[in-house]
Amino acid sequence: QVNLAESGGGSVQSGGSLRLSCRAFGDPYYMAWFRQSPGKEREGVVGISTGSGTTFYAESVKGRFTVSRTGHNTIDLQMNSLKPEDTAMYYCAAGTILSGYDWSHERKYNSWGQGTQVTVSS
């Protein structure tokens, strides 16, 4: 496991933007952002394989969110056109063990951030 430092989050109105950042103090193979909101299960939002740079997106955020690798151990999540349904606690995740789990499978990750709140008002 590795320690993760999350930043960003906050409150915006519908249509607004936020940028989240997550730095892993180590060299994970995989990094991702998950979120959990009242009445919903925790879900993968975006993911990235650090070696190949391959990115993954939940269908609900495609075209609005962009994940990018800004370093071998850092990812940014640009969130545009935010909607109230994006309101959630967002958790950065990192995996240091190679596995065949899908990017959105929680067991792929063995390190988790403490979470940062994103609130989108209508």
mmCIF file of N, CA and C in Angstrom:
data_model
loop_
_atom_site.group_PDB
_atom_site.id
_atom_site.type_symbol
_atom_site.label_atom_id
_atom_site.label_comp_id
_atom_site.label_asym_id
_atom_site.label_seq_id
_atom_site.Cartn_x
_atom_site.Cartn_y
_atom_site.Cartn_z
ATOM 1 N N GLN A 1 0.814 -1.175 0.000
ATOM 2 C CA GLN A 1 0.000 0.000 0.000
ATOM 3 C C GLN A 1 0.869 1.253 0.000
ATOM 4 N N VAL A 2 0.241 2.352 -0.384
ATOM 5 C CA VAL A 2 0.924 3.638 -0.404
ATOM 6 C C VAL A 2 0.017 4.685 0.216
ATOM 7 N N ASN A 3 0.624 5.722 0.712
ATOM 8 C CA ASN A 3 -0.155 6.849 1.206
ATOM 9 C C ASN A 3 -0.616 7.698 0.033
ATOM 10 N N LEU A 4 -1.803 8.263 0.165
ATOM 11 C CA LEU A 4 -2.376 9.086 -0.881
ATOM 12 C C LEU A 4 -2.734 10.456 -0.338
ATOM 13 N N ALA A 5 -2.430 11.464 -1.118
ATOM 14 C CA ALA A 5 -2.763 12.829 -0.753
ATOM 15 C C ALA A 5 -3.761 13.377 -1.760
ATOM 16 N N GLU A 6 -4.937 13.708 -1.279
ATOM 17 C CA GLU A 6 -5.999 14.220 -2.129
ATOM 18 C C GLU A 6 -6.140 15.724 -1.946
ATOM 19 N N SER A 7 -6.506 16.385 -3.013
ATOM 20 C CA SER A 7 -6.781 17.808 -2.939
ATOM 21 C C SER A 7 -7.874 18.152 -3.935
ATOM 22 N N GLY A 8 -8.473 19.286 -3.733
ATOM 23 C CA GLY A 8 -9.572 19.709 -4.569
ATOM 24 C C GLY A 8 -10.877 19.510 -3.833
ATOM 25 N N GLY A 9 -11.927 19.397 -4.578
ATOM 26 C CA GLY A 9 -13.230 19.274 -3.974
ATOM 27 C C GLY A 9 -13.761 20.639 -3.598
ATOM 28 N N GLY A 10 -15.011 20.658 -3.231
ATOM 29 C CA GLY A 10 -15.640 21.899 -2.859
ATOM 30 C C GLY A 10 -17.088 21.917 -3.290
ATOM 31 N N SER A 11 -17.662 23.096 -3.293
ATOM 32 C CA SER A 11 -19.062 23.275 -3.663
ATOM 33 C C SER A 11 -19.179 24.177 -4.879
ATOM 34 N N VAL A 12 -19.965 23.733 -5.839
ATOM 35 C CA VAL A 12 -20.203 24.504 -7.051
ATOM 36 C C VAL A 12 -21.658 24.363 -7.453
ATOM 37 N N GLN A 13 -22.083 25.232 -8.329
ATOM 38 C CA GLN A 13 -23.420 25.131 -8.887
ATOM 39 C C GLN A 13 -23.418 24.235 -10.115
ATOM 40 N N SER A 14 -24.580 23.781 -10.476
ATOM 41 C CA SER A 14 -24.709 22.953 -11.666
ATOM 42 C C SER A 14 -24.056 23.636 -12.860
ATOM 43 N N GLY A 15 -23.310 22.847 -13.612
ATOM 44 C CA GLY A 15 -22.620 23.384 -14.766
ATOM 45 C C GLY A 15 -21.216 23.859 -14.471
ATOM 46 N N GLY A 16 -20.868 23.914 -13.215
ATOM 47 C CA GLY A 16 -19.553 24.370 -12.826
ATOM 48 C C GLY A 16 -18.496 23.303 -12.956
ATOM 49 N N SER A 17 -17.288 23.660 -12.566
ATOM 50 C CA SER A 17 -16.151 22.762 -12.699
ATOM 51 C C SER A 17 -15.340 22.693 -11.420
ATOM 52 N N LEU A 18 -14.689 21.574 -11.252
ATOM 53 C CA LEU A 18 -13.760 21.367 -10.155
ATOM 54 C C LEU A 18 -12.628 20.487 -10.651
ATOM 55 N N ARG A 19 -11.499 20.610 -9.993
ATOM 56 C CA ARG A 19 -10.372 19.761 -10.313
ATOM 57 C C ARG A 19 -9.881 19.077 -9.047
ATOM 58 N N LEU A 20 -9.775 17.776 -9.127
ATOM 59 C CA LEU A 20 -9.244 16.990 -8.033
ATOM 60 C C LEU A 20 -7.856 16.495 -8.402
ATOM 61 N N SER A 21 -7.040 16.317 -7.399
ATOM 62 C CA SER A 21 -5.711 15.791 -7.620
ATOM 63 C C SER A 21 -5.406 14.743 -6.566
ATOM 64 N N CYS A 22 -4.679 13.746 -6.977
ATOM 65 C CA CYS A 22 -4.279 12.700 -6.055
ATOM 66 C C CYS A 22 -2.832 12.325 -6.315
ATOM 67 N N ARG A 23 -2.044 12.386 -5.269
ATOM 68 C CA ARG A 23 -0.648 11.995 -5.363
ATOM 69 C C ARG A 23 -0.408 10.759 -4.516
ATOM 70 N N ALA A 24 0.208 9.778 -5.122
ATOM 71 C CA ALA A 24 0.564 8.569 -4.412
ATOM 72 C C ALA A 24 2.027 8.625 -4.023
ATOM 73 N N PHE A 25 2.283 8.359 -2.771
ATOM 74 C CA PHE A 25 3.671 8.348 -2.298
ATOM 75 C C PHE A 25 4.215 6.937 -2.442
ATOM 76 N N GLY A 26 4.416 6.594 -3.686
ATOM 77 C CA GLY A 26 4.870 5.273 -4.059
ATOM 78 C C GLY A 26 4.702 5.133 -5.556
ATOM 79 N N ASP A 27 4.698 3.915 -6.024
ATOM 80 C CA ASP A 27 4.605 3.674 -7.459
ATOM 81 C C ASP A 27 3.503 2.672 -7.776
ATOM 82 N N PRO A 28 2.263 3.105 -7.699
ATOM 83 C CA PRO A 28 1.160 2.193 -7.985
ATOM 84 C C PRO A 28 1.036 1.871 -9.472
ATOM 85 N N TYR A 29 0.503 0.695 -9.755
ATOM 86 C CA TYR A 29 0.210 0.325 -11.130
ATOM 87 C C TYR A 29 -1.087 0.966 -11.605
ATOM 88 N N TYR A 30 -2.003 1.137 -10.676
ATOM 89 C CA TYR A 30 -3.315 1.648 -11.019
ATOM 90 C C TYR A 30 -3.712 2.753 -10.060
ATOM 91 N N MET A 31 -4.417 3.732 -10.581
ATOM 92 C CA MET A 31 -4.992 4.772 -9.750
ATOM 93 C C MET A 31 -6.395 5.069 -10.256
ATOM 94 N N ALA A 32 -7.232 5.516 -9.357
ATOM 95 C CA ALA A 32 -8.617 5.754 -9.715
ATOM 96 C C ALA A 32 -9.269 6.704 -8.723
ATOM 97 N N TRP A 33 -10.410 7.199 -9.118
ATOM 98 C CA TRP A 33 -11.285 7.937 -8.224
ATOM 99 C C TRP A 33 -12.606 7.186 -8.127
ATOM 100 N N PHE A 34 -13.028 6.963 -6.918
ATOM 101 C CA PHE A 34 -14.336 6.409 -6.638
ATOM 102 C C PHE A 34 -15.174 7.470 -5.943
ATOM 103 N N ARG A 35 -16.457 7.245 -5.911
ATOM 104 C CA ARG A 35 -17.320 8.167 -5.179
ATOM 105 C C ARG A 35 -18.475 7.417 -4.551
ATOM 106 N N GLN A 36 -18.994 8.004 -3.499
ATOM 107 C CA GLN A 36 -20.134 7.430 -2.826
ATOM 108 C C GLN A 36 -21.028 8.549 -2.323
ATOM 109 N N SER A 37 -22.289 8.447 -2.628
ATOM 110 C CA SER A 37 -23.256 9.440 -2.213
ATOM 111 C C SER A 37 -24.439 8.745 -1.556
ATOM 112 N N PRO A 38 -25.224 9.490 -0.789
ATOM 113 C CA PRO A 38 -26.385 8.889 -0.128
ATOM 114 C C PRO A 38 -27.301 8.191 -1.121
ATOM 115 N N GLY A 39 -27.683 6.984 -0.786
ATOM 116 C CA GLY A 39 -28.583 6.237 -1.633
ATOM 117 C C GLY A 39 -27.920 5.517 -2.787
ATOM 118 N N LYS A 40 -26.611 5.600 -2.867
ATOM 119 C CA LYS A 40 -25.901 4.953 -3.952
ATOM 120 C C LYS A 40 -24.745 4.120 -3.422
ATOM 121 N N GLU A 41 -24.398 3.117 -4.184
ATOM 122 C CA GLU A 41 -23.236 2.312 -3.853
ATOM 123 C C GLU A 41 -21.978 3.028 -4.317
ATOM 124 N N ARG A 42 -20.872 2.678 -3.699
ATOM 125 C CA ARG A 42 -19.621 3.250 -4.140
ATOM 126 C C ARG A 42 -19.345 2.809 -5.573
ATOM 127 N N GLU A 43 -18.956 3.746 -6.399
ATOM 128 C CA GLU A 43 -18.734 3.453 -7.798
ATOM 129 C C GLU A 43 -17.435 4.063 -8.296
ATOM 130 N N GLY A 44 -16.851 3.391 -9.248
ATOM 131 C CA GLY A 44 -15.674 3.936 -9.885
ATOM 132 C C GLY A 44 -16.064 5.067 -10.809
ATOM 133 N N VAL A 45 -15.329 6.142 -10.760
ATOM 134 C CA VAL A 45 -15.590 7.305 -11.593
ATOM 135 C C VAL A 45 -14.636 7.332 -12.780
ATOM 136 N N VAL A 46 -13.363 7.279 -12.481
ATOM 137 C CA VAL A 46 -12.324 7.238 -13.500
ATOM 138 C C VAL A 46 -11.190 6.362 -13.008
ATOM 139 N N GLY A 47 -10.437 5.843 -13.939
ATOM 140 C CA GLY A 47 -9.289 5.035 -13.585
ATOM 141 C C GLY A 47 -8.186 5.209 -14.605
ATOM 142 N N ILE A 48 -6.996 4.822 -14.214
ATOM 143 C CA ILE A 48 -5.865 4.922 -15.124
ATOM 144 C C ILE A 48 -4.830 3.869 -14.781
ATOM 145 N N SER A 49 -4.275 3.270 -15.811
ATOM 146 C CA SER A 49 -3.137 2.387 -15.649
ATOM 147 C C SER A 49 -1.903 3.246 -15.845
ATOM 148 N N THR A 50 -1.109 3.358 -14.827
ATOM 149 C CA THR A 50 -0.005 4.316 -14.872
ATOM 150 C C THR A 50 1.061 3.960 -15.896
ATOM 151 N N GLY A 51 1.250 2.686 -16.139
ATOM 152 C CA GLY A 51 2.269 2.275 -17.088
ATOM 153 C C GLY A 51 1.918 2.605 -18.524
ATOM 154 N N SER A 52 0.733 2.224 -18.933
ATOM 155 C CA SER A 52 0.308 2.422 -20.311
ATOM 156 C C SER A 52 -0.361 3.764 -20.546
ATOM 157 N N GLY A 53 -0.877 4.346 -19.487
ATOM 158 C CA GLY A 53 -1.608 5.587 -19.615
ATOM 159 C C GLY A 53 -3.056 5.395 -20.014
ATOM 160 N N THR A 54 -3.486 4.168 -20.120
ATOM 161 C CA THR A 54 -4.867 3.883 -20.483
ATOM 162 C C THR A 54 -5.816 4.417 -19.424
ATOM 163 N N THR A 55 -6.850 5.083 -19.871
ATOM 164 C CA THR A 55 -7.823 5.676 -18.955
ATOM 165 C C THR A 55 -9.175 5.010 -19.093
ATOM 166 N N PHE A 56 -9.944 5.119 -18.037
ATOM 167 C CA PHE A 56 -11.259 4.500 -17.984
ATOM 168 C C PHE A 56 -12.238 5.474 -17.356
ATOM 169 N N TYR A 57 -13.472 5.410 -17.821
ATOM 170 C CA TYR A 57 -14.496 6.315 -17.340
ATOM 171 C C TYR A 57 -15.808 5.593 -17.112
ATOM 172 N N ALA A 58 -16.480 5.984 -16.071
ATOM 173 C CA ALA A 58 -17.843 5.540 -15.888
ATOM 174 C C ALA A 58 -18.706 6.201 -16.948
ATOM 175 N N GLU A 59 -19.717 5.494 -17.408
ATOM 176 C CA GLU A 59 -20.578 6.031 -18.449
ATOM 177 C C GLU A 59 -21.212 7.354 -18.037
ATOM 178 N N SER A 60 -21.493 7.498 -16.779
ATOM 179 C CA SER A 60 -22.174 8.690 -16.309
ATOM 180 C C SER A 60 -21.330 9.956 -16.381
ATOM 181 N N VAL A 61 -20.024 9.801 -16.553
ATOM 182 C CA VAL A 61 -19.160 10.980 -16.572
ATOM 183 C C VAL A 61 -18.427 11.173 -17.891
ATOM 184 N N LYS A 62 -18.598 10.266 -18.804
ATOM 185 C CA LYS A 62 -17.930 10.389 -20.095
ATOM 186 C C LYS A 62 -18.337 11.686 -20.784
ATOM 187 N N GLY A 63 -17.350 12.367 -21.318
ATOM 188 C CA GLY A 63 -17.601 13.630 -21.989
ATOM 189 C C GLY A 63 -17.596 14.820 -21.063
ATOM 190 N N ARG A 64 -17.617 14.574 -19.764
ATOM 191 C CA ARG A 64 -17.624 15.663 -18.798
ATOM 192 C C ARG A 64 -16.373 15.667 -17.925
ATOM 193 N N PHE A 65 -15.893 14.479 -17.591
ATOM 194 C CA PHE A 65 -14.722 14.346 -16.733
ATOM 195 C C PHE A 65 -13.524 13.896 -17.555
ATOM 196 N N THR A 66 -12.363 14.347 -17.170
ATOM 197 C CA THR A 66 -11.133 13.937 -17.818
ATOM 198 C C THR A 66 -10.088 13.625 -16.764
ATOM 199 N N VAL A 67 -9.530 12.435 -16.844
ATOM 200 C CA VAL A 67 -8.462 12.062 -15.927
ATOM 201 C C VAL A 67 -7.149 12.087 -16.691
ATOM 202 N N SER A 68 -6.145 12.601 -16.068
ATOM 203 C CA SER A 68 -4.843 12.683 -16.702
ATOM 204 C C SER A 68 -3.753 12.370 -15.699
ATOM 205 N N ARG A 69 -2.676 11.854 -16.191
ATOM 206 C CA ARG A 69 -1.522 11.567 -15.359
ATOM 207 C C ARG A 69 -0.560 12.729 -15.455
ATOM 208 N N THR A 70 -0.316 13.363 -14.351
ATOM 209 C CA THR A 70 0.579 14.510 -14.330
ATOM 210 C C THR A 70 1.954 14.148 -13.794
ATOM 211 N N GLY A 71 2.121 12.922 -13.423
ATOM 212 C CA GLY A 71 3.371 12.390 -12.948
ATOM 213 C C GLY A 71 3.209 10.893 -12.825
ATOM 214 N N HIS A 72 4.296 10.203 -12.557
ATOM 215 C CA HIS A 72 4.177 8.750 -12.478
ATOM 216 C C HIS A 72 3.321 8.314 -11.298
ATOM 217 N N ASN A 73 3.135 9.216 -10.362
ATOM 218 C CA ASN A 73 2.371 8.885 -9.168
ATOM 219 C C ASN A 73 1.274 9.895 -8.849
ATOM 220 N N THR A 74 0.917 10.703 -9.823
ATOM 221 C CA THR A 74 -0.082 11.742 -9.610
ATOM 222 C C THR A 74 -1.097 11.767 -10.739
ATOM 223 N N ILE A 75 -2.348 11.886 -10.382
ATOM 224 C CA ILE A 75 -3.397 12.024 -11.382
ATOM 225 C C ILE A 75 -4.277 13.215 -11.038
ATOM 226 N N ASP A 76 -4.782 13.840 -12.080
ATOM 227 C CA ASP A 76 -5.726 14.928 -11.936
ATOM 228 C C ASP A 76 -7.052 14.511 -12.530
ATOM 229 N N LEU A 77 -8.103 14.984 -11.929
ATOM 230 C CA LEU A 77 -9.437 14.735 -12.445
ATOM 231 C C LEU A 77 -10.109 16.077 -12.675
ATOM 232 N N GLN A 78 -10.276 16.425 -13.940
ATOM 233 C CA GLN A 78 -10.973 17.643 -14.300
ATOM 234 C C GLN A 78 -12.444 17.305 -14.479
ATOM 235 N N MET A 79 -13.277 17.938 -13.699
ATOM 236 C CA MET A 79 -14.706 17.682 -13.735
ATOM 237 C C MET A 79 -15.412 18.921 -14.261
ATOM 238 N N ASN A 80 -16.028 18.784 -15.406
ATOM 239 C CA ASN A 80 -16.769 19.873 -16.025
ATOM 240 C C ASN A 80 -18.244 19.519 -16.104
ATOM 241 N N SER A 81 -19.039 20.533 -16.340
ATOM 242 C CA SER A 81 -20.484 20.348 -16.481
ATOM 243 C C SER A 81 -21.052 19.524 -15.337
ATOM 244 N N LEU A 82 -20.668 19.889 -14.151
ATOM 245 C CA LEU A 82 -21.084 19.128 -12.981
ATOM 246 C C LEU A 82 -22.594 19.182 -12.784
ATOM 247 N N LYS A 83 -23.113 18.078 -12.299
ATOM 248 C CA LYS A 83 -24.534 17.924 -12.052
ATOM 249 C C LYS A 83 -24.760 17.591 -10.586
ATOM 250 N N PRO A 84 -25.957 17.861 -10.087
ATOM 251 C CA PRO A 84 -26.241 17.519 -8.689
ATOM 252 C C PRO A 84 -25.973 16.055 -8.371
ATOM 253 N N GLU A 85 -26.202 15.173 -9.326
ATOM 254 C CA GLU A 85 -25.961 13.764 -9.092
ATOM 255 C C GLU A 85 -24.485 13.409 -8.966
ATOM 256 N N ASP A 86 -23.612 14.365 -9.246
ATOM 257 C CA ASP A 86 -22.187 14.160 -9.025
ATOM 258 C C ASP A 86 -21.802 14.400 -7.569
ATOM 259 N N THR A 87 -22.721 14.926 -6.804
ATOM 260 C CA THR A 87 -22.458 15.180 -5.395
ATOM 261 C C THR A 87 -22.128 13.879 -4.682
ATOM 262 N N ALA A 88 -20.993 13.855 -4.033
ATOM 263 C CA ALA A 88 -20.543 12.641 -3.366
ATOM 264 C C ALA A 88 -19.240 12.903 -2.646
ATOM 265 N N MET A 89 -18.871 11.942 -1.832
ATOM 266 C CA MET A 89 -17.527 11.921 -1.294
ATOM 267 C C MET A 89 -16.669 11.181 -2.313
ATOM 268 N N TYR A 90 -15.610 11.821 -2.725
ATOM 269 C CA TYR A 90 -14.730 11.235 -3.723
ATOM 270 C C TYR A 90 -13.474 10.699 -3.052
ATOM 271 N N TYR A 91 -13.133 9.466 -3.382
ATOM 272 C CA TYR A 91 -11.991 8.797 -2.797
ATOM 273 C C TYR A 91 -10.981 8.413 -3.860
ATOM 274 N N CYS A 92 -9.755 8.789 -3.637
ATOM 275 C CA CYS A 92 -8.691 8.338 -4.507
ATOM 276 C C CYS A 92 -8.285 6.937 -4.107
ATOM 277 N N ALA A 93 -7.952 6.136 -5.081
ATOM 278 C CA ALA A 93 -7.534 4.769 -4.824
ATOM 279 C C ALA A 93 -6.302 4.441 -5.649
ATOM 280 N N ALA A 94 -5.474 3.590 -5.114
ATOM 281 C CA ALA A 94 -4.274 3.163 -5.816
ATOM 282 C C ALA A 94 -4.034 1.684 -5.583
ATOM 283 N N GLY A 95 -3.551 1.025 -6.616
ATOM 284 C CA GLY A 95 -3.237 -0.384 -6.521
ATOM 285 C C GLY A 95 -1.779 -0.621 -6.819
ATOM 286 N N THR A 96 -1.113 -1.312 -5.933
ATOM 287 C CA THR A 96 0.312 -1.590 -6.095
ATOM 288 C C THR A 96 0.585 -3.040 -6.468
ATOM 289 N N ILE A 97 -0.463 -3.800 -6.670
ATOM 290 C CA ILE A 97 -0.336 -5.207 -7.031
ATOM 291 C C ILE A 97 -0.986 -5.431 -8.383
ATOM 292 N N LEU A 98 -0.247 -6.036 -9.288
ATOM 293 C CA LEU A 98 -0.799 -6.336 -10.598
ATOM 294 C C LEU A 98 -1.947 -7.316 -10.459
ATOM 295 N N SER A 99 -3.030 -7.039 -11.162
ATOM 296 C CA SER A 99 -4.179 -7.912 -11.100
ATOM 297 C C SER A 99 -4.995 -7.778 -12.368
ATOM 298 N N GLY A 100 -5.884 -8.730 -12.557
ATOM 299 C CA GLY A 100 -6.760 -8.706 -13.706
ATOM 300 C C GLY A 100 -8.128 -8.140 -13.401
ATOM 301 N N TYR A 101 -8.309 -7.608 -12.208
ATOM 302 C CA TYR A 101 -9.585 -7.010 -11.865
ATOM 303 C C TYR A 101 -9.883 -5.843 -12.783
ATOM 304 N N ASP A 102 -11.156 -5.664 -13.070
ATOM 305 C CA ASP A 102 -11.587 -4.509 -13.832
ATOM 306 C C ASP A 102 -11.226 -3.234 -13.077
ATOM 307 N N TRP A 103 -11.023 -2.170 -13.807
ATOM 308 C CA TRP A 103 -10.592 -0.925 -13.182
ATOM 309 C C TRP A 103 -11.551 -0.424 -12.113
ATOM 310 N N SER A 104 -12.809 -0.751 -12.250
ATOM 311 C CA SER A 104 -13.812 -0.263 -11.317
ATOM 312 C C SER A 104 -14.077 -1.220 -10.158
ATOM 313 N N HIS A 105 -13.318 -2.293 -10.101
ATOM 314 C CA HIS A 105 -13.470 -3.247 -9.023
ATOM 315 C C HIS A 105 -12.632 -2.790 -7.833
ATOM 316 N N GLU A 106 -13.263 -2.614 -6.713
ATOM 317 C CA GLU A 106 -12.564 -2.089 -5.545
ATOM 318 C C GLU A 106 -11.383 -2.943 -5.111
ATOM 319 N N ARG A 107 -11.460 -4.240 -5.350
ATOM 320 C CA ARG A 107 -10.381 -5.118 -4.912
ATOM 321 C C ARG A 107 -9.106 -4.937 -5.718
ATOM 322 N N LYS A 108 -9.177 -4.159 -6.772
ATOM 323 C CA LYS A 108 -7.976 -3.857 -7.533
ATOM 324 C C LYS A 108 -7.050 -2.918 -6.760
ATOM 325 N N TYR A 109 -7.601 -2.247 -5.784
ATOM 326 C CA TYR A 109 -6.866 -1.217 -5.073
ATOM 327 C C TYR A 109 -6.631 -1.582 -3.616
ATOM 328 N N ASN A 110 -5.451 -1.304 -3.149
ATOM 329 C CA ASN A 110 -5.109 -1.601 -1.771
ATOM 330 C C ASN A 110 -4.756 -0.354 -0.964
ATOM 331 N N SER A 111 -4.920 0.802 -1.574
ATOM 332 C CA SER A 111 -4.676 2.051 -0.877
ATOM 333 C C SER A 111 -5.811 3.008 -1.178
ATOM 334 N N TRP A 112 -6.273 3.683 -0.139
ATOM 335 C CA TRP A 112 -7.412 4.585 -0.287
ATOM 336 C C TRP A 112 -7.170 5.896 0.431
ATOM 337 N N GLY A 113 -7.565 6.972 -0.221
ATOM 338 C CA GLY A 113 -7.499 8.266 0.420
ATOM 339 C C GLY A 113 -8.640 8.426 1.400
ATOM 340 N N GLN A 114 -8.586 9.481 2.171
ATOM 341 C CA GLN A 114 -9.609 9.721 3.186
ATOM 342 C C GLN A 114 -10.877 10.329 2.621
ATOM 343 N N GLY A 115 -10.813 10.811 1.394
ATOM 344 C CA GLY A 115 -11.985 11.350 0.739
ATOM 345 C C GLY A 115 -12.027 12.861 0.729
ATOM 346 N N THR A 116 -12.596 13.398 -0.326
ATOM 347 C CA THR A 116 -12.813 14.829 -0.439
ATOM 348 C C THR A 116 -14.228 15.050 -0.963
ATOM 349 N N GLN A 117 -14.923 15.982 -0.353
ATOM 350 C CA GLN A 117 -16.328 16.187 -0.673
ATOM 351 C C GLN A 117 -16.506 17.060 -1.898
ATOM 352 N N VAL A 118 -17.382 16.623 -2.777
ATOM 353 C CA VAL A 118 -17.806 17.409 -3.927
ATOM 354 C C VAL A 118 -19.305 17.599 -3.815
ATOM 355 N N THR A 119 -19.722 18.850 -3.810
ATOM 356 C CA THR A 119 -21.134 19.164 -3.696
ATOM 357 C C THR A 119 -21.549 20.051 -4.860
ATOM 358 N N VAL A 120 -22.572 19.628 -5.566
ATOM 359 C CA VAL A 120 -23.078 20.370 -6.712
ATOM 360 C C VAL A 120 -24.532 20.720 -6.443
ATOM 361 N N SER A 121 -24.811 21.992 -6.407
ATOM 362 C CA SER A 121 -26.159 22.449 -6.129
ATOM 363 C C SER A 121 -26.893 22.784 -7.416
ATOM 364 N N SER A 122 -28.186 22.626 -7.387
ATOM 365 C CA SER A 122 -29.007 22.908 -8.550
ATOM 366 C C SER A 122 -29.442 24.360 -8.580
#
